[in-house]
Amino acid sequence: WVPRPRQRIRALDPDVVNKIAAGEIIVAPVHALKELIENAVDAGSTSLEILVKDGGLKLLQITDNGGGIEKEDLEILCVRHTTSKISTFEDLSSIATYGFRGEALASISHIAHLTVTTKTKEAALAWRAHYLDGKLAPAKPGQSAEPKAVAGRQGTQITVEDLFFNVPTRRRAFRSYADEFNKIIDMTGRYAVHCKGVGFTCKKAGEASNSLSVQAQATVIDRIRNIYGGMVANELIELTVSDDRWGFSANGYVTNANYGIKKSNFLLFINHRCVESSTMKKAIEQTYTGFLPKGGHPFIYLSLEIDPARVDVNVHPTKREVHFLNEEEVIQAICKKIESELAAVDESRTFLTQS
Ligand code: ADP
Ligand code: MG
C-alpha cells in the first residue's frame, strides 16, 4: 500500500455523480422495467404492452394508454428530482402513487438511449423526444434536439435502448439474456396479478406470440390462472385481514393444503408497490409447515395497505426495502389468519371424507 500524495478535494463532475446514482437504482433491466410499469399505472393506463430484446439490454419498450405528458414538460422530464407527484417533504408521507422521487427516467437517460413518444388527450399530435444524460438530445448527430411532432395515439411509449452502453463493466456482468428475460417476465407477472383493471402483454422481439398476456377485465383469480397455472388457481383461499391498532389492512389469495411446490412463490405489494420481505416470507412458510407435506411450499399473493405515515419508504433509492411500524404484529396477524383459514379448509375436507 503506497500512500497517495496529498491532493485537493474536488467536487465530482455531476455526470459522474448521476451515473453512479443511476447504477444504484438500476442494477438490471428488470429494475428499469419496474419503474416504467409503475409510471404507466400512475398515469391511469388500462393497457401496457412490453417489448423486450436481448433480455432488455438491447431494447425495453413499454407502450401505455394513460394520460400522456404535456409537451412543455418534455424539456425537464429527465432532469433528476423532477416529478409531478410530490412537491414537499411532507408529501412523502401521504403519497399514493408508486414513484415519488423523480429519479427513474433521469437515471435511465444516464445509462441508456431513451426515447419518449407521448400524447395527451387534449393535444392534436404526439411528441417524440430523445434523451441523454438528463437532457434532450438529437436523434442523430447534427439534428435538432427539440421534440418532434409525430402521429400517435393517446398515451406514452418509452423506449430504452442499449442499457449500460456506457457502463462496460456492468454490461459485461450479464451472462445470459434468458435470465434477464425471466426476471422481466416474473416482474410483469406480479404487476399483472396486482393491477386490477389493467391489461398486460409482454413479448420478445421477433417472436410471433406474447410470452404473457392478461386482459384488462380479468379477475384476480383469472390473472393467477393465466400466469401461474390452474394447479395454483384451483386451490386458492381468499384472504382479508386488518387491524386498526397497527394501521393496516391486507387482502389477497393463498393456496390451501392441497397445493405444494418445491419453492414458494411470494407476491408482496405494500401500498401497491412490489416489494420483498424475507421476514414475512419466513413467517408465512413456517405457518404452512403444519399443513403441507415436507418439502411442499405455498403460493402467496398479498396486497398490504399500511397507513403511509407508518411506512418508511425513504430508506434506499431502489425502494425495494420497505420498513413499517409494528412489523412483527402485522406479520403475526397475517399468519394467524392464514393458519385459521388453512385449518378451516382442513376440517371441511375431513368432514367431507367422513360423510
Ligand atoms: P416519478 O415517477 O418519481 O415522478 P420518474 O422519473 O419515474 O419520476 O417520472 C418523472 C415524471 O414523468 C413523472 O412524475 C410523470 O409526470 C412523468 N411520466 C413518466 N412516465 C410517464 C407515463 N408513462 N405517462 C405519463 N407520465 C409519465
Ligand atoms: Mg416513476
GROMACS .gro file of C-alpha atoms and ligand atoms in nm:
model
  383
    1TRP     CA    1   0.000   0.000   0.000
    2VAL     CA    2   0.155   0.325  -0.110
    3PRO     CA    3   0.029   0.649   0.046
    4ARG     CA    4  -0.107   0.893  -0.208
    5PRO     CA    5   0.045   1.234  -0.243
    6ARG     CA    6  -0.192   1.488  -0.092
    7GLN     CA    7  -0.438   1.634  -0.338
    8ARG     CA    8  -0.705   1.899  -0.305
    9ILE     CA    9  -1.065   1.791  -0.251
   10ARG     CA   10  -1.275   1.848  -0.561
   11ALA     CA   11  -1.643   1.800  -0.639
   12LEU     CA   12  -1.713   1.508  -0.872
   13ASP     CA   13  -1.842   1.600  -1.211
   14PRO     CA   14  -2.226   1.598  -1.196
   15ASP     CA   15  -2.235   1.348  -1.484
   16VAL     CA   16  -2.022   1.107  -1.281
   17VAL     CA   17  -2.250   1.152  -0.978
   18ASN     CA   18  -2.557   1.089  -1.191
   19LYS     CA   19  -2.405   0.778  -1.344
   20ILE     CA   20  -2.323   0.638  -1.000
   21ALA     CA   21  -2.676   0.709  -0.878
   22ALA     CA   22  -2.824   0.550  -1.190
   23GLY     CA   23  -2.621   0.235  -1.140
   24GLU     CA   24  -2.755   0.207  -0.784
   25ILE     CA   25  -3.117   0.242  -0.887
   26ILE     CA   26  -3.096   0.026  -1.198
   27VAL     CA   27  -2.884  -0.281  -1.145
   28ALA     CA   28  -3.050  -0.495  -1.413
   29PRO     CA   29  -3.305  -0.434  -1.694
   30VAL     CA   30  -3.587  -0.556  -1.469
   31HIS     CA   31  -3.535  -0.257  -1.238
   32ALA     CA   32  -3.587  -0.014  -1.524
   33LEU     CA   33  -3.895  -0.208  -1.628
   34LYS     CA   34  -4.045  -0.197  -1.278
   35GLU     CA   35  -4.014   0.183  -1.272
   36LEU     CA   36  -4.168   0.211  -1.619
   37ILE     CA   37  -4.461  -0.014  -1.524
   38GLU     CA   38  -4.525   0.193  -1.211
   39ASN     CA   39  -4.514   0.516  -1.414
   40ALA     CA   40  -4.762   0.378  -1.667
   41VAL     CA   41  -5.002   0.264  -1.395
   42ASP     CA   42  -4.964   0.601  -1.218
   43ALA     CA   43  -5.070   0.766  -1.543
   44GLY     CA   44  -5.403   0.582  -1.533
   45SER     CA   45  -5.333   0.333  -1.812
   46THR     CA   46  -5.557   0.033  -1.873
   47SER     CA   47  -5.324  -0.129  -2.124
   48LEU     CA   48  -4.950  -0.193  -2.102
   49GLU     CA   49  -4.756  -0.351  -2.387
   50ILE     CA   50  -4.400  -0.455  -2.318
   51LEU     CA   51  -4.145  -0.546  -2.585
   52VAL     CA   52  -3.806  -0.694  -2.496
   53LYS     CA   53  -3.492  -0.771  -2.696
   54ASP     CA   54  -3.182  -0.948  -2.560
   55GLY     CA   55  -3.315  -0.968  -2.207
   56GLY     CA   56  -3.393  -0.596  -2.210
   57LEU     CA   57  -3.030  -0.497  -2.264
   58LYS     CA   58  -3.079  -0.418  -2.632
   59LEU     CA   59  -3.439  -0.296  -2.612
   60LEU     CA   60  -3.700  -0.239  -2.347
   61GLN     CA   61  -4.013  -0.072  -2.473
   62ILE     CA   62  -4.336  -0.006  -2.289
   63THR     CA   63  -4.643   0.141  -2.451
   64ASP     CA   64  -4.933   0.264  -2.239
   65ASN     CA   65  -5.269   0.432  -2.297
   66GLY     CA   66  -5.250   0.663  -1.996
   67GLY     CA   67  -5.277   1.041  -1.962
   68GLY     CA   68  -4.958   1.125  -2.150
   69ILE     CA   69  -4.707   1.402  -2.084
   70GLU     CA   70  -4.753   1.765  -2.184
   71LYS     CA   71  -4.516   1.895  -2.447
   72GLU     CA   72  -4.397   2.174  -2.216
   73ASP     CA   73  -4.281   1.915  -1.960
   74LEU     CA   74  -4.060   1.725  -2.203
   75GLU     CA   75  -3.772   1.967  -2.156
   76ILE     CA   76  -3.728   1.876  -1.785
   77LEU     CA   77  -3.871   1.521  -1.796
   78CYS     CA   78  -3.535   1.354  -1.737
   79VAL     CA   79  -3.381   1.605  -1.501
   80ARG     CA   80  -3.311   1.435  -1.168
   81HIS     CA   81  -3.572   1.507  -0.898
   82THR     CA   82  -3.833   1.641  -1.135
   83THR     CA   83  -4.170   1.485  -1.066
   84SER     CA   84  -4.539   1.563  -1.098
   85LYS     CA   85  -4.610   1.358  -0.787
   86ILE     CA   86  -4.482   1.543  -0.479
   87SER     CA   87  -4.368   1.893  -0.400
   88THR     CA   88  -4.279   1.893  -0.029
   89PHE     CA   89  -4.111   1.653   0.213
   90GLU     CA   90  -4.445   1.621   0.395
   91ASP     CA   91  -4.599   1.491   0.072
   92LEU     CA   92  -4.378   1.185   0.107
   93SER     CA   93  -4.590   1.060   0.397
   94SER     CA   94  -4.921   1.085   0.214
   95ILE     CA   95  -4.806   0.967  -0.124
   96ALA     CA   96  -5.047   0.735  -0.301
   97THR     CA   97  -4.870   0.698  -0.633
   98TYR     CA   98  -4.591   0.448  -0.693
   99GLY     CA   99  -4.299   0.665  -0.792
  100PHE     CA  100  -4.216   0.968  -0.586
  101ARG     CA  101  -3.868   1.096  -0.635
  102GLY     CA  102  -3.838   1.180  -0.998
  103GLU     CA  103  -3.530   0.963  -1.039
  104ALA     CA  104  -3.626   0.678  -1.269
  105LEU     CA  105  -3.629   0.847  -1.609
  106ALA     CA  106  -3.330   1.063  -1.518
  107SER     CA  107  -3.132   0.753  -1.422
  108ILE     CA  108  -3.227   0.567  -1.736
  109SER     CA  109  -3.119   0.860  -1.952
  110HIS     CA  110  -2.770   0.843  -1.799
  111ILE     CA  111  -2.711   0.475  -1.880
  112ALA     CA  112  -2.914   0.416  -2.197
  113HIS     CA  113  -3.056   0.580  -2.508
  114LEU     CA  114  -3.404   0.692  -2.409
  115THR     CA  115  -3.686   0.787  -2.645
  116VAL     CA  116  -4.026   0.913  -2.528
  117THR     CA  117  -4.329   0.942  -2.754
  118THR     CA  118  -4.635   1.083  -2.583
  119LYS     CA  119  -4.976   1.234  -2.646
  120THR     CA  120  -5.226   1.383  -2.401
  121LYS     CA  121  -5.598   1.376  -2.470
  122GLU     CA  122  -5.602   1.748  -2.550
  123ALA     CA  123  -5.301   1.752  -2.784
  124ALA     CA  124  -5.363   1.731  -3.158
  125LEU     CA  125  -5.039   1.541  -3.219
  126ALA     CA  126  -4.797   1.322  -3.031
  127TRP     CA  127  -4.446   1.446  -2.946
  128ARG     CA  128  -4.128   1.247  -2.966
  129ALA     CA  129  -3.812   1.334  -2.774
  130HIS     CA  130  -3.473   1.168  -2.727
  131TYR     CA  131  -3.267   1.196  -2.409
  132LEU     CA  132  -2.911   1.151  -2.298
  133ASP     CA  133  -2.761   1.242  -1.957
  134GLY     CA  134  -3.081   1.405  -1.837
  135LYS     CA  135  -3.116   1.636  -2.135
  136LEU     CA  136  -3.299   1.648  -2.465
  137ALA     CA  137  -3.069   1.507  -2.732
  138PRO     CA  138  -3.082   1.485  -3.112
  139ALA     CA  139  -3.187   1.153  -3.268
  140LYS     CA  140  -2.877   1.169  -3.486
  141PRO     CA  141  -2.571   1.394  -3.459
  142GLY     CA  142  -2.632   1.727  -3.627
  143GLN     CA  143  -3.011   1.713  -3.591
  144SER     CA  144  -3.214   1.934  -3.358
  145ALA     CA  145  -3.276   1.813  -3.002
  146GLU     CA  146  -3.621   1.974  -2.991
  147PRO     CA  147  -3.920   1.738  -2.955
  148LYS     CA  148  -4.072   1.646  -3.291
  149ALA     CA  149  -4.442   1.626  -3.372
  150VAL     CA  150  -4.546   1.279  -3.488
  151ALA     CA  151  -4.870   1.090  -3.536
  152GLY     CA  152  -4.973   0.879  -3.240
  153ARG     CA  153  -5.244   0.757  -3.005
  154GLN     CA  154  -5.308   0.892  -2.656
  155GLY     CA  155  -5.061   0.759  -2.403
  156THR     CA  156  -4.690   0.720  -2.370
  157GLN     CA  157  -4.430   0.496  -2.525
  158ILE     CA  158  -4.095   0.473  -2.353
  159THR     CA  159  -3.810   0.311  -2.545
  160VAL     CA  160  -3.489   0.219  -2.365
  161GLU     CA  161  -3.208   0.106  -2.594
  162ASP     CA  162  -2.859  -0.026  -2.526
  163LEU     CA  163  -2.887  -0.024  -2.148
  164PHE     CA  164  -2.545   0.019  -1.977
  165PHE     CA  165  -2.381   0.105  -2.311
  166ASN     CA  166  -2.155   0.348  -2.123
  167VAL     CA  167  -2.101   0.126  -1.817
  168PRO     CA  168  -1.895  -0.152  -1.977
  169THR     CA  169  -1.818  -0.338  -1.652
  170ARG     CA  170  -2.189  -0.363  -1.571
  171ARG     CA  171  -2.273  -0.458  -1.929
  172ARG     CA  172  -2.024  -0.745  -1.923
  173ALA     CA  173  -2.164  -0.878  -1.595
  174PHE     CA  174  -2.473  -1.012  -1.771
  175ARG     CA  175  -2.411  -1.368  -1.874
  176SER     CA  176  -2.748  -1.474  -2.008
  177TYR     CA  177  -3.023  -1.284  -2.190
  178ALA     CA  178  -3.260  -1.564  -2.089
  179ASP     CA  179  -3.200  -1.498  -1.718
  180GLU     CA  180  -3.274  -1.129  -1.760
  181PHE     CA  181  -3.586  -1.203  -1.963
  182ASN     CA  182  -3.708  -1.441  -1.692
  183LYS     CA  183  -3.672  -1.166  -1.433
  184ILE     CA  184  -3.870  -0.935  -1.661
  185ILE     CA  185  -4.148  -1.188  -1.709
  186ASP     CA  186  -4.157  -1.256  -1.335
  187MET     CA  187  -4.193  -0.886  -1.251
  188THR     CA  188  -4.451  -0.829  -1.524
  189GLY     CA  189  -4.648  -1.126  -1.391
  190ARG     CA  190  -4.650  -0.983  -1.041
  191TYR     CA  191  -4.787  -0.648  -1.154
  192ALA     CA  192  -5.030  -0.821  -1.390
  193VAL     CA  193  -5.178  -1.007  -1.091
  194HIS     CA  194  -5.193  -0.696  -0.877
  195CYS     CA  195  -5.313  -0.425  -1.116
  196LYS     CA  196  -5.686  -0.488  -1.146
  197GLY     CA  197  -5.839  -0.320  -1.449
  198VAL     CA  198  -5.509  -0.310  -1.637
  199GLY     CA  199  -5.426  -0.538  -1.932
  200PHE     CA  200  -5.067  -0.653  -1.983
  201THR     CA  201  -4.874  -0.810  -2.268
  202CYS     CA  202  -4.505  -0.895  -2.273
  203LYS     CA  203  -4.332  -1.009  -2.586
  204LYS     CA  204  -3.983  -1.099  -2.703
  205ALA     CA  205  -3.886  -0.902  -3.015
  206GLY     CA  206  -3.908  -1.121  -3.323
  207GLU     CA  207  -4.146  -1.375  -3.171
  208ALA     CA  208  -4.498  -1.412  -3.305
  209SER     CA  209  -4.682  -1.466  -2.978
  210ASN     CA  210  -4.678  -1.296  -2.640
  211SER     CA  211  -4.490  -1.456  -2.352
  212LEU     CA  212  -4.753  -1.312  -2.122
  213SER     CA  213  -5.099  -1.174  -2.193
  214VAL     CA  214  -5.367  -1.066  -1.946
  215GLN     CA  215  -5.695  -0.895  -2.035
  216ALA     CA  216  -5.786  -0.568  -1.863
  217GLN     CA  217  -6.117  -0.710  -1.736
  218ALA     CA  218  -5.973  -1.036  -1.597
  219THR     CA  219  -6.039  -1.114  -1.229
  220VAL     CA  220  -5.752  -1.168  -0.987
  221ILE     CA  221  -5.808  -1.546  -0.993
  222ASP     CA  222  -5.813  -1.543  -1.375
  223ARG     CA  223  -5.489  -1.346  -1.371
  224ILE     CA  224  -5.328  -1.601  -1.138
  225ARG     CA  225  -5.462  -1.889  -1.353
  226ASN     CA  226  -5.327  -1.729  -1.667
  227ILE     CA  227  -4.979  -1.662  -1.529
  228TYR     CA  228  -4.917  -1.930  -1.267
  229GLY     CA  229  -5.147  -2.205  -1.399
  230GLY     CA  230  -5.462  -2.390  -1.300
  231MET     CA  231  -5.284  -2.601  -1.037
  232VAL     CA  232  -5.241  -2.282  -0.833
  233ALA     CA  233  -5.566  -2.107  -0.932
  234ASN     CA  234  -5.785  -2.407  -0.839
  235GLU     CA  235  -5.656  -2.422  -0.482
  236LEU     CA  236  -5.681  -2.060  -0.369
  237ILE     CA  237  -5.823  -1.925  -0.047
  238GLU     CA  238  -5.921  -1.560  -0.039
  239LEU     CA  239  -5.768  -1.373   0.249
  240THR     CA  240  -5.868  -1.049   0.418
  241VAL     CA  241  -5.728  -0.925   0.744
  242SER     CA  242  -5.693  -0.586   0.907
  243ASP     CA  243  -5.620  -0.431   1.242
  244ASP     CA  244  -5.666  -0.063   1.323
  245ARG     CA  245  -5.417  -0.085   1.607
  246TRP     CA  246  -5.137  -0.149   1.359
  247GLY     CA  247  -5.286   0.070   1.087
  248PHE     CA  248  -5.302  -0.193   0.815
  249SER     CA  249  -5.533  -0.397   0.602
  250ALA     CA  250  -5.434  -0.685   0.378
  251ASN     CA  251  -5.608  -0.890   0.115
  252GLY     CA  252  -5.500  -1.150  -0.132
  253TYR     CA  253  -5.505  -1.516  -0.222
  254VAL     CA  254  -5.306  -1.804  -0.076
  255THR     CA  255  -5.301  -2.172  -0.174
  256ASN     CA  256  -5.461  -2.432   0.051
  257ALA     CA  257  -5.310  -2.757   0.181
  258ASN     CA  258  -5.383  -2.941  -0.148
  259TYR     CA  259  -5.110  -2.745  -0.321
  260GLY     CA  260  -4.737  -2.758  -0.268
  261ILE     CA  261  -4.433  -2.676  -0.479
  262LYS     CA  262  -4.061  -2.706  -0.421
  263LYS     CA  263  -4.006  -2.331  -0.382
  264SER     CA  264  -4.267  -2.092  -0.251
  265ASN     CA  265  -4.387  -1.810  -0.470
  266PHE     CA  266  -4.446  -1.491  -0.275
  267LEU     CA  267  -4.603  -1.188  -0.443
  268LEU     CA  268  -4.599  -0.900  -0.196
  269PHE     CA  269  -4.730  -0.549  -0.258
  270ILE     CA  270  -4.714  -0.278   0.003
  271ASN     CA  271  -4.920   0.027  -0.087
  272HIS     CA  272  -4.929  -0.103  -0.446
  273ARG     CA  273  -4.554  -0.128  -0.480
  274CYS     CA  274  -4.393  -0.467  -0.538
  275VAL     CA  275  -4.150  -0.524  -0.251
  276GLU     CA  276  -3.970  -0.805  -0.073
  277SER     CA  277  -3.980  -0.906   0.290
  278SER     CA  278  -3.776  -1.207   0.390
  279THR     CA  279  -3.910  -1.179   0.746
  280MET     CA  280  -4.270  -1.208   0.629
  281LYS     CA  281  -4.185  -1.485   0.384
  282LYS     CA  282  -4.017  -1.693   0.653
  283ALA     CA  283  -4.307  -1.646   0.895
  284ILE     CA  284  -4.566  -1.750   0.636
  285GLU     CA  285  -4.364  -2.054   0.528
  286GLN     CA  286  -4.341  -2.154   0.893
  287THR     CA  287  -4.721  -2.130   0.917
  288TYR     CA  288  -4.760  -2.374   0.628
  289THR     CA  289  -4.525  -2.640   0.767
  290GLY     CA  290  -4.808  -2.774   0.984
  291PHE     CA  291  -5.033  -2.823   0.680
  292LEU     CA  292  -4.810  -2.925   0.390
  293PRO     CA  293  -4.606  -3.242   0.346
  294LYS     CA  294  -4.232  -3.195   0.392
  295GLY     CA  295  -4.077  -3.005   0.103
  296GLY     CA  296  -4.409  -2.851  -0.006
  297HIS     CA  297  -4.440  -2.472  -0.030
  298PRO     CA  298  -4.730  -2.234  -0.096
  299PHE     CA  299  -4.819  -1.966  -0.349
  300ILE     CA  300  -4.893  -1.635  -0.177
  301TYR     CA  301  -5.029  -1.312  -0.321
  302LEU     CA  302  -5.069  -1.039  -0.062
  303SER     CA  303  -5.162  -0.676  -0.107
  304LEU     CA  304  -5.091  -0.480   0.209
  305GLU     CA  305  -5.213  -0.130   0.268
  306ILE     CA  306  -5.039   0.044   0.550
  307ASP     CA  307  -5.104   0.397   0.670
  308PRO     CA  308  -4.832   0.584   0.475
  309ALA     CA  309  -4.732   0.770   0.792
  310ARG     CA  310  -4.619   0.433   0.932
  311VAL     CA  311  -4.410   0.332   0.632
  312ASP     CA  312  -4.052   0.439   0.580
  313VAL     CA  313  -4.014   0.433   0.206
  314ASN     CA  314  -3.714   0.658   0.211
  315VAL     CA  315  -3.452   0.403   0.308
  316HIS     CA  316  -3.291   0.342  -0.027
  317PRO     CA  317  -3.320   0.473  -0.383
  318THR     CA  318  -3.425   0.132  -0.509
  319LYS     CA  319  -3.727   0.141  -0.277
  320ARG     CA  320  -3.719  -0.238  -0.272
  321GLU     CA  321  -3.673  -0.244   0.100
  322VAL     CA  322  -3.970  -0.115   0.295
  323HIS     CA  323  -3.993  -0.088   0.671
  324PHE     CA  324  -4.303  -0.006   0.871
  325LEU     CA  325  -4.409   0.028   1.233
  326ASN     CA  326  -4.521  -0.283   1.425
  327GLU     CA  327  -4.386  -0.511   1.156
  328GLU     CA  328  -4.393  -0.809   1.392
  329GLU     CA  329  -4.754  -0.757   1.496
  330VAL     CA  330  -4.869  -0.715   1.137
  331ILE     CA  331  -4.690  -1.032   1.026
  332GLN     CA  332  -4.832  -1.223   1.320
  333ALA     CA  333  -5.188  -1.109   1.240
  334ILE     CA  334  -5.149  -1.224   0.879
  335CYS     CA  335  -5.002  -1.561   0.977
  336LYS     CA  336  -5.277  -1.621   1.233
  337LYS     CA  337  -5.540  -1.555   0.969
  338ILE     CA  338  -5.372  -1.788   0.719
  339GLU     CA  339  -5.349  -2.057   0.985
  340SER     CA  340  -5.719  -2.038   1.073
  341GLU     CA  341  -5.818  -2.043   0.705
  342LEU     CA  342  -5.600  -2.347   0.638
  343ALA     CA  343  -5.740  -2.522   0.943
  344ALA     CA  344  -6.097  -2.449   0.831
  345VAL     CA  345  -6.035  -2.598   0.486
  346ASP     CA  346  -5.869  -2.899   0.650
  347GLU     CA  347  -6.171  -2.954   0.875
  348SER     CA  348  -6.427  -2.932   0.595
  349ARG     CA  349  -6.219  -3.181   0.397
  350THR     CA  350  -6.212  -3.428   0.687
  351PHE     CA  351  -6.585  -3.378   0.724
  352LEU     CA  352  -6.643  -3.448   0.354
  353THR     CA  353  -6.439  -3.768   0.355
  354GLN     CA  354  -6.616  -3.890   0.668
  355SER     CA  355  -6.971  -3.839   0.545
  356ADP     P1  356  -4.150   0.986  -1.056
  356ADP     O1  357  -4.232   0.870  -1.106
  356ADP     O2  358  -4.086   0.956  -0.925
  356ADP     O3  359  -4.225   1.116  -1.059
  356ADP     P2  360  -4.000   0.940  -1.296
  356ADP     O4  361  -3.862   0.975  -1.335
  356ADP     O5  362  -4.036   0.795  -1.293
  356ADP     O6  363  -4.025   1.003  -1.152
  356ADP     O7  364  -4.101   1.018  -1.389
  356ADP     C1  365  -4.095   1.160  -1.394
  356ADP     C2  366  -4.228   1.219  -1.436
  356ADP     O8  367  -4.256   1.184  -1.571
  356ADP     C3  368  -4.349   1.166  -1.359
  356ADP     O9  369  -4.371   1.241  -1.241
  356ADP     C4  370  -4.462   1.182  -1.459
  356ADP    O10  371  -4.517   1.313  -1.452
  356ADP     C5  372  -4.394   1.168  -1.593
  356ADP     N1  373  -4.414   1.032  -1.653
  356ADP     C6  374  -4.324   0.931  -1.655
  356ADP     N2  375  -4.373   0.822  -1.719
  356ADP     C7  376  -4.498   0.854  -1.759
  356ADP     C8  377  -4.603   0.784  -1.832
  356ADP     N3  378  -4.587   0.658  -1.875
  356ADP     N4  379  -4.719   0.851  -1.856
  356ADP     C9  380  -4.736   0.979  -1.814
  356ADP     N5  381  -4.642   1.050  -1.744
  356ADP    C10  382  -4.524   0.990  -1.718
  357MG      MG  383  -4.157   0.682  -1.153
   0.00000   0.00000   0.00000
